[in-house]
Amino acid sequence: MNNATSGDEIILQPGTYTENIVISTGNLMIRSKSGNPENTIIKAKSSSASVLSLQADSIKVSGLEITGTKSSYAGIKLSGCGNCVIENNLLSNNGYGIYLLSSKGITISNNDITNNSDFGIVLATSNDNTISGNTASSNKGRGIHLGTSDGNTVSGNTITLNGVSGLYVCPRSDNNLVFDNYFVNTVNGEIKNGTGNAYSTAKTSGTNVAGGPYIGGNFWGKPDETGFSDTATDADGDGIADVVYSFENSTYADSLPLVSTTEKANEETNEETNEETNEETTSVVPVANFETNTISGPAPLSVQFADLSENAEGREWDFDSNGQIDSIDQNAVYEYTTPGTYIAKLTVTNSNGTNSKTATITVTETKEDNSIDNVNGESEVADDSSVDSEITDDGSGDKEDSSRSSGGKSHRSAGGSVSGSPEPASNIEVKELSQPLSQTAKLLSLNSQGTQHVSFM
């Protein structure tokens, strides 16, 4: 994004963008407008490169689905970065989900990282980072991999059903803290020795990831429910096993391992029940539809709108494409008095969703008869030079100051007048993105100088 400047906010409209993007400008916010990663997708144009490659400090990426790379490439790769935030993203069908290389002070939180061909989250020579609240599941390799990385905190993550293991800590990774994570994998941990690593924190009152009343270590289960935490005893009912959990081929242990709780079991059962119910029940969503008696004609043009929507509980009409609600009636009449092209839009809703339909209304200039019959039956044409530029003749003999003509619009169902098409805001500036995006996208940014919009196509 060569034209982005520090402090810009880049907002992506819902849609699918096929690109590989390199960001070398720091202090940027990159997010979806909806905040929903499922409807704002960046797909790799080339599978032999990371989809989003960050190479600067203080960049935040939020609300995107990122997909489409192959083995050894990442959905999001951070190289030599500091103090970046990667949150609320969906990363699937990549080589790696998120890859930190020689990066420091990065926060990776609340991301859904699933079905990648290698690892979910990879740290290589990356120190003092925070990995929290993520789901790393069903990746063919490891859920989280710490390679030669020190001082990182891994907590509150759900790490399940990964092909090789849930967590790998190499022997050259030191002073890392891993606690309050929910591991359910055939192999949960490949824990090498290292120096100063810890797999639990001080016992503290608070709900842990397994639903118990104390935070301490981690939950170590297995898909067939034969894991340590699935079967460990808890005589005092504090949600922490009565014995420590020692890792194979390692000097380390989790001194406060968590055990299964009724709350967690009920939660999982409810989730399964809800999924089954959702599969069996098809939600009835509204379907917007309407008809008009005409879609074009000279001003003033009166158009009748009739709502033919299905499953609608509420409706909103915007007849003149100004973004404002003109009527909520089922049927309405709207008069267009100013020539132009308008997009009439009906939006219908019910408890299960929203749907819209549009129609184009074309209003042409009123045809005027400028000829005058003389007494000999011939036609004389008025001399244009004799007409005052500030006065127009509407053909009726009355003259009107053109500077005072309002050209307003009105509809009969909602009442009131509606202004013409809005003028573009003076503080809008178009910025092109870097070369790979220049043909498909425009920048929408916000900084101290005002809002800069570039809409994606």
XYZ file of C-alpha atoms in Angstrom:
457
model
C 0.000 0.000 0.000
C 2.482 2.575 -1.212
C 0.036 5.473 -1.011
C -1.078 4.790 2.568
C 0.397 7.126 5.162
C 1.008 6.627 8.849
C -2.214 7.005 10.843
C -4.546 5.930 8.025
C -7.500 3.626 8.679
C -8.187 1.264 5.774
C -11.754 -0.065 5.803
C -12.770 -2.926 3.516
C -16.346 -3.228 2.327
C -17.867 -6.751 2.387
C -16.705 -8.829 -0.549
C -13.907 -11.108 -1.755
C -10.560 -9.580 -2.781
C -8.016 -11.717 -4.601
C -4.609 -10.288 -3.732
C -1.230 -10.800 -2.060
C -0.561 -7.649 -0.059
C 2.719 -6.304 1.373
C 2.396 -3.522 3.957
C 5.552 -1.561 4.738
C 3.937 1.547 6.250
C 3.542 1.590 10.018
C 0.809 2.898 12.305
C -2.102 1.651 10.162
C -5.511 0.185 10.968
C -6.807 -2.394 8.466
C -10.299 -3.692 9.201
C -13.570 -4.823 7.676
C -16.465 -2.390 7.743
C -18.816 -5.079 9.047
C -16.478 -6.455 11.698
C -17.516 -9.901 10.442
C -14.635 -11.875 8.893
C -17.040 -14.229 7.136
C -18.191 -11.572 4.652
C -14.906 -9.718 4.055
C -12.411 -12.111 2.518
C -8.880 -11.676 1.189
C -7.892 -14.652 -0.942
C -4.342 -15.244 -2.165
C -3.829 -14.365 -5.807
C -0.679 -16.486 -5.698
C -0.555 -19.464 -3.349
C 3.243 -19.181 -3.320
C 3.271 -16.064 -1.146
C 1.716 -14.986 2.128
C -1.663 -13.317 1.715
C -0.967 -10.390 4.050
C 2.698 -9.616 4.753
C 3.388 -6.959 7.418
C 6.810 -5.316 7.512
C 6.328 -2.337 9.835
C 5.398 -1.477 13.422
C 2.046 -0.643 15.020
C -0.274 -2.203 12.424
C -3.675 -3.539 13.472
C -5.566 -6.101 11.372
C -9.131 -6.956 12.370
C -12.317 -8.573 11.076
C -11.009 -10.325 7.946
C -11.057 -13.838 6.536
C -7.678 -14.638 5.017
C -7.155 -17.763 2.956
C -5.516 -19.459 -0.006
C -1.755 -19.958 0.516
C 0.042 -23.282 0.404
C 2.594 -24.994 2.660
C 5.261 -22.755 4.282
C 3.373 -19.534 3.469
C 1.036 -17.760 5.868
C -2.330 -16.086 5.927
C -0.716 -13.260 7.932
C 3.071 -12.994 8.202
C 4.810 -10.416 10.389
C 8.515 -9.891 9.643
C 10.570 -7.665 11.927
C 7.441 -6.032 13.322
C 6.749 -4.500 16.713
C 3.601 -3.695 18.685
C 1.131 -4.966 16.086
C -2.342 -6.347 16.867
C -3.952 -9.239 14.995
C -7.465 -9.829 16.304
C -10.884 -11.206 15.357
C -9.753 -12.736 12.069
C -10.547 -16.057 10.414
C -7.513 -17.840 8.932
C -8.089 -21.118 7.129
C -6.726 -23.148 4.229
C -3.276 -21.586 4.349
C 0.122 -23.134 5.029
C 0.478 -21.340 8.369
C -2.351 -19.326 9.875
C -0.257 -16.592 11.559
C 3.543 -16.485 11.334
C 5.743 -14.207 13.464
C 9.358 -13.893 12.330
C 11.761 -11.779 14.415
C 8.841 -9.780 15.772
C 8.287 -8.388 19.253
C 5.377 -7.097 21.321
C 2.719 -8.563 19.026
C -0.792 -9.301 20.336
C -2.629 -12.203 18.686
C -6.113 -12.472 20.145
C -9.580 -13.868 19.423
C -8.692 -15.286 16.016
C -10.168 -18.477 14.563
C -7.279 -20.412 13.003
C -8.432 -23.693 11.508
C -7.825 -26.218 8.738
C -4.387 -24.960 7.733
C -2.012 -27.424 6.075
C 0.873 -26.812 8.507
C 0.624 -24.924 11.818
C -1.950 -22.589 13.288
C 0.329 -20.025 14.996
C 4.111 -20.050 14.498
C 6.696 -17.964 16.356
C 10.294 -17.972 15.141
C 12.910 -15.846 16.972
C 10.022 -13.718 18.254
C 9.994 -12.481 21.855
C 7.600 -10.902 24.371
C 4.405 -11.572 22.430
C 0.907 -12.316 23.763
C -1.241 -15.120 22.326
C -4.664 -15.195 23.968
C -8.279 -16.147 23.349
C -7.637 -17.820 19.991
C -9.018 -21.062 18.590
C -6.361 -23.163 16.854
C -8.104 -26.333 15.695
C -7.970 -28.999 13.000
C -4.654 -27.833 11.587
C -2.691 -30.675 9.990
C 0.478 -29.791 11.888
C 0.674 -28.100 15.297
C -1.770 -25.723 16.906
C 0.920 -23.402 18.357
C 4.657 -23.656 17.653
C 7.292 -21.728 19.650
C 10.671 -21.864 17.959
C 13.673 -20.078 19.533
C 11.276 -17.564 21.047
C 11.459 -16.154 24.580
C 9.226 -14.362 27.054
C 5.919 -15.096 25.344
C 2.580 -15.550 27.144
C 0.108 -18.138 25.843
C -3.233 -18.155 27.685
C -6.964 -18.634 27.256
C -6.673 -20.431 23.921
C -8.681 -23.434 22.698
C -6.296 -25.804 20.924
C -7.989 -28.946 19.673
C -7.853 -31.725 17.070
C -4.536 -30.719 15.520
C -2.774 -33.415 13.505
C 0.740 -33.429 15.007
C 0.298 -31.805 18.416
C -1.406 -28.993 20.248
C 1.745 -27.192 21.463
C 5.423 -27.373 20.562
C 8.128 -25.588 22.576
C 11.654 -26.003 21.234
C 14.645 -26.396 23.608
C 15.937 -22.935 22.680
C 12.742 -21.208 23.781
C 13.055 -19.747 27.287
C 10.973 -17.895 29.905
C 7.619 -18.546 28.248
C 4.396 -18.741 30.306
C 1.640 -21.137 29.199
C -1.524 -21.307 31.319
C -5.324 -21.580 31.216
C -5.404 -23.154 27.750
C -7.784 -25.925 26.677
C -5.847 -28.710 24.925
C -7.717 -31.658 23.387
C -5.440 -33.388 20.890
C -4.119 -36.910 20.461
C -0.709 -35.424 21.368
C -1.172 -32.281 23.411
C 2.371 -31.181 24.049
C 5.842 -31.602 22.586
C 7.565 -29.845 25.458
C 11.336 -29.637 25.258
C 13.373 -28.380 28.156
C 14.534 -24.790 27.615
C 15.071 -22.490 30.586
C 12.568 -20.700 32.810
C 9.412 -21.876 31.057
C 6.229 -22.324 33.137
C 3.013 -24.223 32.421
C 0.842 -22.802 35.198
C 0.426 -19.540 37.056
C -0.390 -18.846 40.689
C -3.762 -20.266 41.722
C -6.226 -17.383 41.411
C -9.974 -17.160 41.897
C -11.759 -16.868 38.561
C -13.456 -19.024 35.947
C -10.935 -21.037 33.952
C -11.213 -22.344 30.379
C -12.686 -25.634 31.620
C -15.372 -23.868 33.628
C -13.784 -24.391 37.040
C -13.591 -21.764 39.822
C -9.799 -21.225 39.804
C -7.198 -20.247 37.224
C -3.957 -22.184 37.437
C -2.641 -24.532 34.780
C -4.066 -25.969 31.568
C -6.660 -28.574 30.577
C -4.976 -31.642 29.013
C -7.668 -33.817 27.416
C -7.942 -36.152 24.454
C -10.608 -36.556 21.767
C -11.624 -39.949 23.206
C -11.827 -38.464 26.724
C -8.973 -40.576 28.085
C -6.580 -37.675 28.622
C -5.073 -36.639 31.935
C -7.641 -33.929 32.651
C -10.504 -36.180 31.532
C -9.718 -38.779 34.179
C -7.837 -36.971 36.971
C -9.347 -36.815 40.456
C -10.314 -33.577 42.183
C -11.136 -34.379 45.795
C -11.721 -30.807 46.967
C -13.759 -29.775 43.901
C -11.627 -26.716 43.071
C -11.357 -27.691 39.401
C -7.654 -28.484 39.745
C -6.316 -32.031 39.698
C -4.923 -33.538 42.896
C -1.598 -34.390 41.204
C 0.704 -32.601 38.779
C 0.820 -33.412 35.079
C 4.344 -34.289 33.901
C 5.255 -34.018 30.218
C 6.877 -36.910 28.441
C 10.594 -36.528 27.670
C 10.753 -33.220 29.537
C 11.795 -31.905 32.926
C 8.713 -29.686 32.987
C 5.257 -30.301 34.444
C 1.966 -28.479 34.875
C 1.685 -28.135 38.648
C -1.977 -27.000 38.618
C -3.632 -28.958 35.760
C -7.340 -28.375 35.246
C -10.005 -31.075 35.257
C -13.379 -31.481 33.571
C -16.285 -29.647 35.172
C -20.046 -30.005 34.855
C -20.285 -26.490 33.434
C -17.840 -27.233 30.627
C -19.487 -30.551 29.829
C -22.912 -28.888 29.716
C -21.551 -26.133 27.513
C -20.167 -28.626 25.006
C -23.413 -30.621 25.062
C -25.462 -27.468 24.465
C -23.214 -26.471 21.563
C -23.672 -29.888 19.952
C -27.440 -29.717 20.483
C -27.618 -26.220 18.998
C -25.605 -27.307 15.970
C -27.959 -30.240 15.383
C -30.996 -27.996 15.817
C -29.592 -25.427 13.406
C -28.964 -28.125 10.820
C -32.519 -29.465 11.126
C -34.285 -26.095 11.192
C -34.186 -23.771 8.208
C -34.619 -20.134 9.192
C -37.283 -18.237 7.263
C -35.660 -15.063 5.963
C -37.415 -12.166 4.218
C -37.320 -11.814 0.430
C -37.629 -8.256 -0.865
C -39.746 -7.605 -3.962
C -41.805 -4.724 -5.326
C -43.301 -3.366 -8.534
C -43.888 0.141 -9.933
C -46.333 1.583 -12.405
C -43.514 3.305 -14.309
C -39.743 3.696 -14.148
C -39.155 6.697 -16.432
C -40.745 9.903 -17.663
C -40.480 13.682 -17.614
C -40.528 15.694 -14.397
C -42.656 15.865 -12.367
C -42.887 12.052 -12.399
C -45.297 10.330 -10.012
C -44.375 6.696 -9.312
C -46.512 4.160 -7.470
C -44.587 1.549 -5.420
C -46.211 -1.722 -4.292
C -44.430 -4.039 -1.844
C -44.645 -7.703 -2.925
C -42.091 -9.022 -0.419
C -42.340 -12.385 1.316
C -41.854 -13.100 5.041
C -41.391 -9.406 5.810
C -42.212 -8.009 9.227
C -40.950 -4.487 8.560
C -39.935 -2.375 5.605
C -38.125 0.841 4.728
C -38.307 2.734 1.433
C -35.542 5.017 0.167
C -36.955 6.437 -3.050
C -34.251 8.954 -3.985
C -31.022 7.118 -3.028
C -30.009 9.598 -0.342
C -29.704 6.983 2.402
C -32.714 8.303 4.331
C -35.978 6.492 5.062
C -38.780 8.032 3.015
C -41.623 5.686 3.976
C -42.450 2.550 5.931
C -45.829 1.970 4.271
C -46.479 -1.190 2.291
C -47.606 0.822 -0.750
C -46.579 4.399 -1.458
C -46.565 7.091 -4.142
C -43.525 9.275 -4.674
C -43.202 12.324 -6.945
C -39.841 13.111 -8.544
C -39.700 16.798 -9.490
C -36.020 17.113 -10.387
C -34.585 15.440 -13.528
C -31.982 12.771 -12.829
C -31.418 9.079 -12.250
C -32.485 7.644 -8.875
C -32.088 4.254 -7.228
C -35.269 3.365 -5.344
C -34.565 0.799 -2.625
C -36.831 -1.381 -0.494
C -35.327 -3.045 2.594
C -37.400 -5.662 4.414
C -36.646 -7.367 7.719
C -37.772 -10.058 10.090
C -36.215 -11.705 13.134
C -34.051 -13.924 10.928
C -32.478 -11.315 8.667
C -32.673 -8.491 6.152
C -33.062 -8.343 2.376
C -33.190 -5.507 -0.176
C -34.243 -4.851 -3.754
C -33.622 -1.792 -5.951
C -35.007 -0.265 -9.124
C -33.663 2.548 -11.299
C -35.974 5.526 -11.856
C -35.084 7.912 -14.696
C -36.602 11.412 -14.646
C -36.098 13.494 -17.806
C -36.408 17.213 -18.506
C -39.938 18.579 -19.017
C -40.599 19.169 -22.720
C -41.460 22.833 -23.462
C -43.055 24.329 -26.610
C -40.989 27.445 -27.514
C -42.850 28.287 -30.785
C -45.451 31.103 -31.168
C -47.996 31.151 -34.016
C -48.318 34.513 -35.778
C -51.387 35.870 -37.532
C -50.233 34.599 -40.914
C -50.147 31.003 -39.701
C -46.323 31.005 -39.716
C -44.066 30.200 -36.791
C -41.669 32.628 -35.228
C -38.770 31.530 -33.007
C -37.867 33.667 -30.032
C -34.521 35.429 -30.249
C -32.308 33.794 -27.563
C -30.313 36.969 -27.160
C -33.395 38.775 -25.863
C -33.861 36.380 -22.964
C -32.411 37.465 -19.645
C -30.031 34.736 -18.400
C -31.553 34.913 -14.930
C -35.202 34.507 -16.086
C -36.841 31.383 -17.570
C -40.221 31.054 -19.227
C -42.125 27.917 -18.248
C -44.395 28.209 -21.268
C -47.374 29.479 -19.328
C -46.476 33.117 -19.682
C -45.255 33.377 -16.105
C -41.610 34.084 -15.639
C -39.545 32.737 -12.817
C -36.128 33.512 -11.387
C -34.172 30.294 -12.069
C -31.947 30.897 -9.074
C -34.991 30.445 -6.809
C -36.276 27.145 -8.284
C -36.004 24.372 -5.678
C -36.631 21.233 -7.792
C -37.794 19.358 -4.674
C -39.221 15.844 -4.390
C -42.058 14.461 -2.320
C -43.866 11.227 -1.563
C -47.431 10.910 -0.467
C -47.205 8.096 2.002
C -44.558 9.518 4.337
C -45.176 13.261 3.779
C -42.635 16.089 3.681
C -40.141 17.051 1.029
C -36.912 15.292 0.164
C -33.806 17.024 -1.095
C -32.059 16.187 -4.346
C -29.059 13.941 -4.733
C -26.414 14.859 -2.137
C -23.309 16.710 -3.247
C -20.018 14.881 -2.700
C -18.297 15.765 0.529
C -15.417 18.162 0.104
C -13.108 16.227 2.386
C -13.126 13.009 0.322
C -9.907 12.085 -1.409
C -9.214 8.991 -3.485
C -5.945 7.165 -2.808
C -4.769 4.315 -4.967
C -3.248 1.281 -3.285
C 0.060 -0.336 -4.205
C 0.399 -1.883 -7.668
C -1.211 -5.312 -6.925
C -4.378 -3.611 -5.692
C -4.576 -0.617 -8.015
C -6.995 -2.232 -10.431
C -9.380 -3.687 -7.884
C -9.486 -1.590 -4.801
C -9.533 1.874 -3.407
C -8.516 3.137 0.011
C -10.864 4.232 2.745
C -8.860 5.883 5.469
C -9.382 8.088 8.475
C -6.749 10.400 9.891
C -6.479 13.757 11.589
C -7.054 15.568 8.312
C -10.505 14.056 7.816
C -11.997 10.954 6.275
C -10.416 9.669 3.084
C -12.565 7.181 1.180
C -11.660 4.611 -1.375
C -14.407 2.076 -1.957
C -13.513 -1.487 -3.018
C -15.076 -2.732 -6.267
